[in-house]
PDB file of C-alpha atoms in Angstrom:
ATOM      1  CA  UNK A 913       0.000   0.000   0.000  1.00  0.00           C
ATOM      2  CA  UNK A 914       1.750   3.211  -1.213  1.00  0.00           C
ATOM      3  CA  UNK A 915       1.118   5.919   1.425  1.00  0.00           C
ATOM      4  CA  UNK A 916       0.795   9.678   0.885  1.00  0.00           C
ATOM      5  CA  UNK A 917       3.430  11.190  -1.031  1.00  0.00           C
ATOM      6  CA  UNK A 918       4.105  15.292  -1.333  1.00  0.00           C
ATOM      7  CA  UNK A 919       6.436  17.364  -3.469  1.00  0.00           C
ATOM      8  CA  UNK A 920       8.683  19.044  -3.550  1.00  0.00           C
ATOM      9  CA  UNK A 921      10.229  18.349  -0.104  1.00  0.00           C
ATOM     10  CA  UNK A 922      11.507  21.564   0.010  1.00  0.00           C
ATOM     11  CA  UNK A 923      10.890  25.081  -2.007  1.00  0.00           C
ATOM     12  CA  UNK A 924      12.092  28.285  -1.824  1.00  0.00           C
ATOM     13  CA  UNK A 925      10.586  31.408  -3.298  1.00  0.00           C
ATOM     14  CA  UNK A 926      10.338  35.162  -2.359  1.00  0.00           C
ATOM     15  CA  UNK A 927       6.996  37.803  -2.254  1.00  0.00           C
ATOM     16  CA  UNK A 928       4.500  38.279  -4.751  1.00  0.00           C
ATOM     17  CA  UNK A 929       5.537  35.038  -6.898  1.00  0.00           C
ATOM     18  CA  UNK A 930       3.205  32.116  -7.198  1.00  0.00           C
ATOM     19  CA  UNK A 931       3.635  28.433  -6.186  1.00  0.00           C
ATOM     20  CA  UNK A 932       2.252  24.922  -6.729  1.00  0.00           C
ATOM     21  CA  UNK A 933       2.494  21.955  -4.663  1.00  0.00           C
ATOM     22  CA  UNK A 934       1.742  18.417  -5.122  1.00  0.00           C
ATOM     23  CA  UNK A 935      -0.085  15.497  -3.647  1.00  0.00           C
ATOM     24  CA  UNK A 936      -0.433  12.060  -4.557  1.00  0.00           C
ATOM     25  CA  UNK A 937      -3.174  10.156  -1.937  1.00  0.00           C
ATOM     26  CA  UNK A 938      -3.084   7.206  -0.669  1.00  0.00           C
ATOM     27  CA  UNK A 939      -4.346   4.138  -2.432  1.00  0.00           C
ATOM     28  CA  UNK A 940      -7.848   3.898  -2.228  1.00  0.00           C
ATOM     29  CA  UNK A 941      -8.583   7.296  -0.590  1.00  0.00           C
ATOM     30  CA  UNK A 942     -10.793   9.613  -2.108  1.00  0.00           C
ATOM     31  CA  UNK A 943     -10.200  12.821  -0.323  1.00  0.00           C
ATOM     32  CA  UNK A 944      -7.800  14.890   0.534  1.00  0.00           C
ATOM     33  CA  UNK A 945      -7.243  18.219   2.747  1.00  0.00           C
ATOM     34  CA  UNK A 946      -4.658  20.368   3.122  1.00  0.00           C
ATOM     35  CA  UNK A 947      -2.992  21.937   6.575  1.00  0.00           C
ATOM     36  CA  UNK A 948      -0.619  24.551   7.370  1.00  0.00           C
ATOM     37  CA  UNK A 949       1.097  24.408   9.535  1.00  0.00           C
ATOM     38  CA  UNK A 950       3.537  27.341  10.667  1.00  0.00           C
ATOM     39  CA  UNK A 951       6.696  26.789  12.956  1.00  0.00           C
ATOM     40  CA  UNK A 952       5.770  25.667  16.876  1.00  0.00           C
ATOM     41  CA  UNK A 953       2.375  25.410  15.764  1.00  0.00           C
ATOM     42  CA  UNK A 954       0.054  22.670  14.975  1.00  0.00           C
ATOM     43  CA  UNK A 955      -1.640  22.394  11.498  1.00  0.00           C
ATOM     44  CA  UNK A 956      -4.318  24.708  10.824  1.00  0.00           C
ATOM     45  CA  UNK A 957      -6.793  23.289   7.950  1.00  0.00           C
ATOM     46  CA  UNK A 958      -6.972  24.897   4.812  1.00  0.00           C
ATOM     47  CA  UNK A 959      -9.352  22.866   2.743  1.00  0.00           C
ATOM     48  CA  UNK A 960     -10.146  19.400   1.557  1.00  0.00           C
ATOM     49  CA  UNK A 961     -11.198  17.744  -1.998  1.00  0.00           C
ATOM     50  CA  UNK A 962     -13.567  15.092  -2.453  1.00  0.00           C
ATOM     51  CA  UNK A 963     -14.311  14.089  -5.941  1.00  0.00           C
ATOM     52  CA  UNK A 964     -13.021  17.235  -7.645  1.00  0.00           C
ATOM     53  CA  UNK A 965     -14.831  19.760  -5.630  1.00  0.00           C
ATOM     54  CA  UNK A 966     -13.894  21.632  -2.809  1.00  0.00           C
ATOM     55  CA  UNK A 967     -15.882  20.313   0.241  1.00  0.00           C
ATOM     56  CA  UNK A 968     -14.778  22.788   2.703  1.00  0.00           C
ATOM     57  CA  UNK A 969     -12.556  25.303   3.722  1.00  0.00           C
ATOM     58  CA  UNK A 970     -10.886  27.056   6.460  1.00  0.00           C
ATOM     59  CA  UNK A 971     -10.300  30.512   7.353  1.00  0.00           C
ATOM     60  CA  UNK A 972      -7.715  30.975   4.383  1.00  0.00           C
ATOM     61  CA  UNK A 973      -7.850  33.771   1.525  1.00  0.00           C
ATOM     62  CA  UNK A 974      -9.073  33.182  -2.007  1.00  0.00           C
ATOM     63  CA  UNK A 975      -5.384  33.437  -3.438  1.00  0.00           C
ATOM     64  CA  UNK A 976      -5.124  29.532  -1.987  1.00  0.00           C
ATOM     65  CA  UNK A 977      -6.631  27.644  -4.317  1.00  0.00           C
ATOM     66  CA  UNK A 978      -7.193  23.942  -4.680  1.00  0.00           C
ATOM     67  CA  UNK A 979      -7.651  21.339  -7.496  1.00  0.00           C
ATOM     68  CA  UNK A 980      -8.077  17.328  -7.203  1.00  0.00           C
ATOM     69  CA  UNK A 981      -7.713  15.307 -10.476  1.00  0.00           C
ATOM     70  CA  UNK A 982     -10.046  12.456 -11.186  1.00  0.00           C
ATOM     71  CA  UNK A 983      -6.947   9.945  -9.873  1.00  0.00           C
ATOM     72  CA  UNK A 984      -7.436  11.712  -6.721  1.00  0.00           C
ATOM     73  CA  UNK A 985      -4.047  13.555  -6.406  1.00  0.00           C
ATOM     74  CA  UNK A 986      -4.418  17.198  -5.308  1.00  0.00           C
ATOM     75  CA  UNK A 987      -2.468  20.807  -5.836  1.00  0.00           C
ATOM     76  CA  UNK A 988      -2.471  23.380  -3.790  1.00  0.00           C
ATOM     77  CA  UNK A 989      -2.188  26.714  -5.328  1.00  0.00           C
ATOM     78  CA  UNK A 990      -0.820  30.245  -3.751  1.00  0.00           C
ATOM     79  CA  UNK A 991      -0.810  33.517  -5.228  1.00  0.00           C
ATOM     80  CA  UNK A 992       0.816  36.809  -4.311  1.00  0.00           C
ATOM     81  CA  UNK A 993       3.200  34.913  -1.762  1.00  0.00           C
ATOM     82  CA  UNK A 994       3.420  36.490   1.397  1.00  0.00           C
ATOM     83  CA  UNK A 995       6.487  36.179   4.300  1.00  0.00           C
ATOM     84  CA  UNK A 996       3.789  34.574   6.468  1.00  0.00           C
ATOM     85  CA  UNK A 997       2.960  31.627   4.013  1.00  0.00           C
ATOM     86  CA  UNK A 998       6.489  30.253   5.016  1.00  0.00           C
ATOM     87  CA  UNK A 999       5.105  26.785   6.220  1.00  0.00           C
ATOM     88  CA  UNK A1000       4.670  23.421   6.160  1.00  0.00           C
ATOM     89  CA  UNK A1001       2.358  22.106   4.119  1.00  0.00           C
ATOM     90  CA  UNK A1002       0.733  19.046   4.695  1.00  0.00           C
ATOM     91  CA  UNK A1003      -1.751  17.025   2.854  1.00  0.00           C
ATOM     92  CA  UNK A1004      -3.429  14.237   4.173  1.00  0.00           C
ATOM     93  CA  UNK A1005      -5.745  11.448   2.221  1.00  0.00           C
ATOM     94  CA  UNK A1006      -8.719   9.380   3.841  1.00  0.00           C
ATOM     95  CA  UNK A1007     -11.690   7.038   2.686  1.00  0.00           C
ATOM     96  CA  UNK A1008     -14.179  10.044   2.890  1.00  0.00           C
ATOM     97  CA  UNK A1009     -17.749  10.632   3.331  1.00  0.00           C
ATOM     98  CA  UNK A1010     -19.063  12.809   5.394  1.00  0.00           C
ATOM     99  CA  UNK A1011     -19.664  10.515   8.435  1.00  0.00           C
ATOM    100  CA  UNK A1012     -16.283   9.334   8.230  1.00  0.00           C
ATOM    101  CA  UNK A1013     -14.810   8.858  11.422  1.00  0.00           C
ATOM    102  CA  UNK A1014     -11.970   7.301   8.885  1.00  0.00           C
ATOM    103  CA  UNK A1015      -8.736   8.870   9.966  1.00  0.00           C
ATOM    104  CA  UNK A1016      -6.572  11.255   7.879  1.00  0.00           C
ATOM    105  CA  UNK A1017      -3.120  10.017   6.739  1.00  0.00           C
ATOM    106  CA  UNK A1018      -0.670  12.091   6.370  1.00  0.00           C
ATOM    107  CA  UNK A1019       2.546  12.740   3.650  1.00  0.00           C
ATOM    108  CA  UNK A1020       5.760  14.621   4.975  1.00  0.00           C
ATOM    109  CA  UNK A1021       4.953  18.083   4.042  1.00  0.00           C
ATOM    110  CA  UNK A1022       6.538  20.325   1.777  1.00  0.00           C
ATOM    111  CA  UNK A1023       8.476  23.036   3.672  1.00  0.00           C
ATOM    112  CA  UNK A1024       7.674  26.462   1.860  1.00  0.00           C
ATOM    113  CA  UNK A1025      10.107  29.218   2.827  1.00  0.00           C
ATOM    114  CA  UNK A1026       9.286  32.779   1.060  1.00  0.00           C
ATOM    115  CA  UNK A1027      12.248  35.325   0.822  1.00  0.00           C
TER     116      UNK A1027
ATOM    117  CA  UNK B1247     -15.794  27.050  17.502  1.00  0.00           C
ATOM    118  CA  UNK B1248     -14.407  23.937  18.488  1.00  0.00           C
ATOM    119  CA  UNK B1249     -10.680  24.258  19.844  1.00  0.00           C
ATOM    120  CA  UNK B1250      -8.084  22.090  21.119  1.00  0.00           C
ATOM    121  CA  UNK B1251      -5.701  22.902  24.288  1.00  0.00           C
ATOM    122  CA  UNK B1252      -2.473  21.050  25.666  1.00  0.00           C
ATOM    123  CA  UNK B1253      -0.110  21.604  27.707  1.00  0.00           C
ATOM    124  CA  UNK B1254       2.878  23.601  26.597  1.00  0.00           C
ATOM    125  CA  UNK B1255       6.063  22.105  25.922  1.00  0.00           C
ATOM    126  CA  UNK B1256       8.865  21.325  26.093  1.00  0.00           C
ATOM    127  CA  UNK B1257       8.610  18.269  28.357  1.00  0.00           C
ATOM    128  CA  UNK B1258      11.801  17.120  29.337  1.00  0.00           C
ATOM    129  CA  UNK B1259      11.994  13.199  30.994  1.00  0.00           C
ATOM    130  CA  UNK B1260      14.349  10.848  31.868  1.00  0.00           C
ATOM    131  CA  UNK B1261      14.148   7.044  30.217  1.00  0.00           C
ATOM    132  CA  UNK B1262      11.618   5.005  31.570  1.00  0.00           C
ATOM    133  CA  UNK B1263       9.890   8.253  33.382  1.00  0.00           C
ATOM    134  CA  UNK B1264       6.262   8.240  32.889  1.00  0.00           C
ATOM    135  CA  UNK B1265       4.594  10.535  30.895  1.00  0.00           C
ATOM    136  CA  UNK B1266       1.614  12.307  30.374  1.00  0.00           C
ATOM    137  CA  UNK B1267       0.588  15.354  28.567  1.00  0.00           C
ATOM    138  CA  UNK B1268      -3.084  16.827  29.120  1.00  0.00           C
ATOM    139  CA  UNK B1269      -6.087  17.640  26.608  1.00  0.00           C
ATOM    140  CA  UNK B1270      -8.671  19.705  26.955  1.00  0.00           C
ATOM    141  CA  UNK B1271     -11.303  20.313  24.291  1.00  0.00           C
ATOM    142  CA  UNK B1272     -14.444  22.293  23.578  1.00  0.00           C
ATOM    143  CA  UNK B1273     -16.352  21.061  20.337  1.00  0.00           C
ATOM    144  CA  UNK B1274     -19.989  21.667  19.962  1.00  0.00           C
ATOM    145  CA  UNK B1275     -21.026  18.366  19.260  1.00  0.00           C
ATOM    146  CA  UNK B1276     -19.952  15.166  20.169  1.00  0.00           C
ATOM    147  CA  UNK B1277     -16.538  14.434  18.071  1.00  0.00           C
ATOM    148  CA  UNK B1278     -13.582  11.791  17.476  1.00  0.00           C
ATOM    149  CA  UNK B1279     -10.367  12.152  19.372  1.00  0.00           C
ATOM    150  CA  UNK B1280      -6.991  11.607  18.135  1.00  0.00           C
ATOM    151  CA  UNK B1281      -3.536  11.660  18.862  1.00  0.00           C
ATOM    152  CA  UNK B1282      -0.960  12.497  16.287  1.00  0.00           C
ATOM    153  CA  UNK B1283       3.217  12.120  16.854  1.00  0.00           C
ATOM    154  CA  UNK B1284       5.573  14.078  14.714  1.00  0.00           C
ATOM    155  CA  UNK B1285       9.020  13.066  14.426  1.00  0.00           C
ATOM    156  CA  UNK B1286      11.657  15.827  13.616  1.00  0.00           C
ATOM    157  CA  UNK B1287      11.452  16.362   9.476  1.00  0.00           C
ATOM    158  CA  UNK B1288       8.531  14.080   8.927  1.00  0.00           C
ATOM    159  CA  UNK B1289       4.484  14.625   9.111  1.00  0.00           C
ATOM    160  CA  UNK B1290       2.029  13.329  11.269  1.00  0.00           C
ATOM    161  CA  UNK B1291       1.654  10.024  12.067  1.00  0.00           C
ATOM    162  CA  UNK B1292      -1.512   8.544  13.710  1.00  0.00           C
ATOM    163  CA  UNK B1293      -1.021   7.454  17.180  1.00  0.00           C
ATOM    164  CA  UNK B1294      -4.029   6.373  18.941  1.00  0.00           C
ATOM    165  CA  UNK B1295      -7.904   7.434  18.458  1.00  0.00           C
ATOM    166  CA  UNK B1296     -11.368   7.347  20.243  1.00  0.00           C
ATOM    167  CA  UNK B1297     -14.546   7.695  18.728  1.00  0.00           C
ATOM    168  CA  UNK B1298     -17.212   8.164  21.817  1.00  0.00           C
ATOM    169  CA  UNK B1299     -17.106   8.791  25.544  1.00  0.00           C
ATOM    170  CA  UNK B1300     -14.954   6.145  27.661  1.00  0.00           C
ATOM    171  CA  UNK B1301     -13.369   5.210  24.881  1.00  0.00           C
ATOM    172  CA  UNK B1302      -9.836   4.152  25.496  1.00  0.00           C
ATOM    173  CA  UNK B1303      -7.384   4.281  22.311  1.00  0.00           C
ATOM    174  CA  UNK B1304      -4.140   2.582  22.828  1.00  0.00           C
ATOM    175  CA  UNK B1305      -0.738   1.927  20.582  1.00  0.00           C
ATOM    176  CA  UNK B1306       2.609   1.091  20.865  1.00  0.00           C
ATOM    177  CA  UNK B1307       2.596   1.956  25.335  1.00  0.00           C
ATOM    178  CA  UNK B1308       0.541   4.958  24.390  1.00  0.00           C
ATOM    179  CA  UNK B1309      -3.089   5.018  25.860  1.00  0.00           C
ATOM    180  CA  UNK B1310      -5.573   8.180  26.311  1.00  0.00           C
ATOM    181  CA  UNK B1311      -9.300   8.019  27.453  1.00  0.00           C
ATOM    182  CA  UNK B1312     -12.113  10.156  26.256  1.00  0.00           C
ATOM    183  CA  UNK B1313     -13.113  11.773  29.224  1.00  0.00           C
ATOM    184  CA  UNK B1314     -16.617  13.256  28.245  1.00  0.00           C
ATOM    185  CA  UNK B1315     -18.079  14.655  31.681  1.00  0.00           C
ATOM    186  CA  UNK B1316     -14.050  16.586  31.679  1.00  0.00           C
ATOM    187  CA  UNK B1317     -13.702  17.356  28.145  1.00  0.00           C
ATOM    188  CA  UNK B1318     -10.125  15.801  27.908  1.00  0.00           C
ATOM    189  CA  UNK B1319      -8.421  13.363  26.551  1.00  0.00           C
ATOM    190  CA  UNK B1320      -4.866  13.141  28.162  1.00  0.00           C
ATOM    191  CA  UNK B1321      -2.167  11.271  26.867  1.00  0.00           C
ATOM    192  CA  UNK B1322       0.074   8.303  29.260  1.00  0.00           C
ATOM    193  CA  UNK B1323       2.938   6.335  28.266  1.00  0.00           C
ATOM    194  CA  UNK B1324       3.836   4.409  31.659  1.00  0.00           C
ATOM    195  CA  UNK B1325       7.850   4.114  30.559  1.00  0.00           C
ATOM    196  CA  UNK B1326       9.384   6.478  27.893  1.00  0.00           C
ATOM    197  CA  UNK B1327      11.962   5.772  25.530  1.00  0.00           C
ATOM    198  CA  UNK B1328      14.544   8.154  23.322  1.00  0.00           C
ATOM    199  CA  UNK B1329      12.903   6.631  20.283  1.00  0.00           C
ATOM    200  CA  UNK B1330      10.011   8.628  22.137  1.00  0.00           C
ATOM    201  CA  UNK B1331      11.213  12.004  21.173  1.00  0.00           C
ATOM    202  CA  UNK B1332       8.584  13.989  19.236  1.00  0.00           C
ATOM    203  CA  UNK B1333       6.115  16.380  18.848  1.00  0.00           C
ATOM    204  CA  UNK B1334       2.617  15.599  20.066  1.00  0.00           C
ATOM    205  CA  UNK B1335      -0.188  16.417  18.755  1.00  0.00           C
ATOM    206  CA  UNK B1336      -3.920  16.084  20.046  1.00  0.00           C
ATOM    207  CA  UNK B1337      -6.851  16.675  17.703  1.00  0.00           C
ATOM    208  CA  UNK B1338     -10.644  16.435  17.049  1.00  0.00           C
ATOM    209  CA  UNK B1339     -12.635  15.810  14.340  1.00  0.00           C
ATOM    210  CA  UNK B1340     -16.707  16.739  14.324  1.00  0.00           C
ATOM    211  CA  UNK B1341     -19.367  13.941  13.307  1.00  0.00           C
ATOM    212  CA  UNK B1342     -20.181  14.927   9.751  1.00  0.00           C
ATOM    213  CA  UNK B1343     -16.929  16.591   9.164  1.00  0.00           C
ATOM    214  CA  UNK B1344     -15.649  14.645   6.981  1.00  0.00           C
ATOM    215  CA  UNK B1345     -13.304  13.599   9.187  1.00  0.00           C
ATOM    216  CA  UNK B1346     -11.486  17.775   9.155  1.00  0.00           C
ATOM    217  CA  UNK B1347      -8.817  18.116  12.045  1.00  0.00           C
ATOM    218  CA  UNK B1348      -9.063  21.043  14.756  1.00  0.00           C
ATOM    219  CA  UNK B1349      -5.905  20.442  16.231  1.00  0.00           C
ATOM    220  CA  UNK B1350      -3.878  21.311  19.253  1.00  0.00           C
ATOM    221  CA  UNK B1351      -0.872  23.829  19.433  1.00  0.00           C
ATOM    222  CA  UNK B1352       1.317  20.510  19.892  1.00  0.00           C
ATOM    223  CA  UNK B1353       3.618  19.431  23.009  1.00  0.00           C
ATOM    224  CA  UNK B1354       7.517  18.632  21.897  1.00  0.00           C
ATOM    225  CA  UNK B1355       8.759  16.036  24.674  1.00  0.00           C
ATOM    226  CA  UNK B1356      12.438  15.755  24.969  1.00  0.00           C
ATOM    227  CA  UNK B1357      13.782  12.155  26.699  1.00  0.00           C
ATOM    228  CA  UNK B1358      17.260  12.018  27.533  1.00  0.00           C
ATOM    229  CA  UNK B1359      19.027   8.885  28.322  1.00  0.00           C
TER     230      UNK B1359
END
């Protein structure tokens, strides 16, 4: 069973620029969210995919933006980078439905550092 | 809203010390606890869970009991070990959520040999 894999590892970019990030899910999961999570502090949820569509969100701006693809991998999208995205990102896959009490699983993050 | 609190960090132990490491929670309806451990560089792993009151989740030493009537669910490892170095994370997750994560500001625990 292939668990959840993220990339890059590691990216560095400075203000205003754009960036993408990717997740593959787990096998057999159909949805996937997406944390922050900022240095000392525990993830903070940003928003989560099921079937293609956004089922949810967190207190985030518009310029983070979210696809899933019908495989069920996910991107996570940021515009106009600020110094306070510099985070962890993590994504995390589950069997979903909306009585789940399935839990999430969890790739290694991509560290985001903005310049 | 719902929120999670735990104790702050860092918690520093000898080997074999026993540890715990409180959580409270306030959720407005009735929701799934979990504990998550994150080792230095790597994501969250799932530790231990409980899905309704009295519930006791348990892995690898690690055990924590949903305490409805307190709103906690603490965390207790009776003997610690240096592999036991991490972050710790306690989180819930409301019915009909989908199974989102309100987590905790996380608890680092140090163990020295």
């Amino acid at each position: 069973e292939t668990g959840v894999t993220q990339s890059p590892t590691h990216l560095i970019k400075t203000r205003g620029q754009q960036v993408t990030l990717r997740c593959s899910s787990q096998s057999g999961h159909n949805t996937v969210s997406w944390y922050q999570q900022a240095l000392g502090q525990g993830p903070q949820f940003i928003f989560q995919y099921y079937r293609e569509e956004e089922n949810g969100r967190g207190n985030f701006p518009p310029r983070f933006s979210g696809l899933q693809f019908p495989n069920y991998s996910s991107e996570l999208n940021v515009n106009a980078l600020e110094l306070d995205d510099s985070a962890l990102y993590l994504c995390a896959s589950s069997l979903g439905g909306a009585e789940s009490n399935q839990p999430q699983h969890f790739g290694d993050g991509t560290r985001l550092s903005i310049l | 809203g719902d929120s999670v609190t735990q104790m702050e960090g860092p918690v520093t132990l000898s080997e074999e010390a026993f540890l715990t490491i409180n959580c409270t929670y306030t959720a407005t309806g009735y929701p799934s606890l979990f504990w998550y451990v994150q080792y230095p560089g790597e994501g969250l792993q799932l530790l231990l869970k409980a899905t309704k009151a009295d519930d006791k989740g348990s892995n690898k030493g690690f055990e924590a009991t949903y305490r409805k009537e307190t709103t906690s669910f603490h965390l207790e490892k009776g003997s610690v070990q240096v592999s036991d170095s991490a972050v710790y994370f306690c989180a819930l997750s409301e019915p009909d959520s989908w199974g989102k994560l309100q987590f905790g500001a996380g608890t680092q625990v140090v163990v020295t040999p």
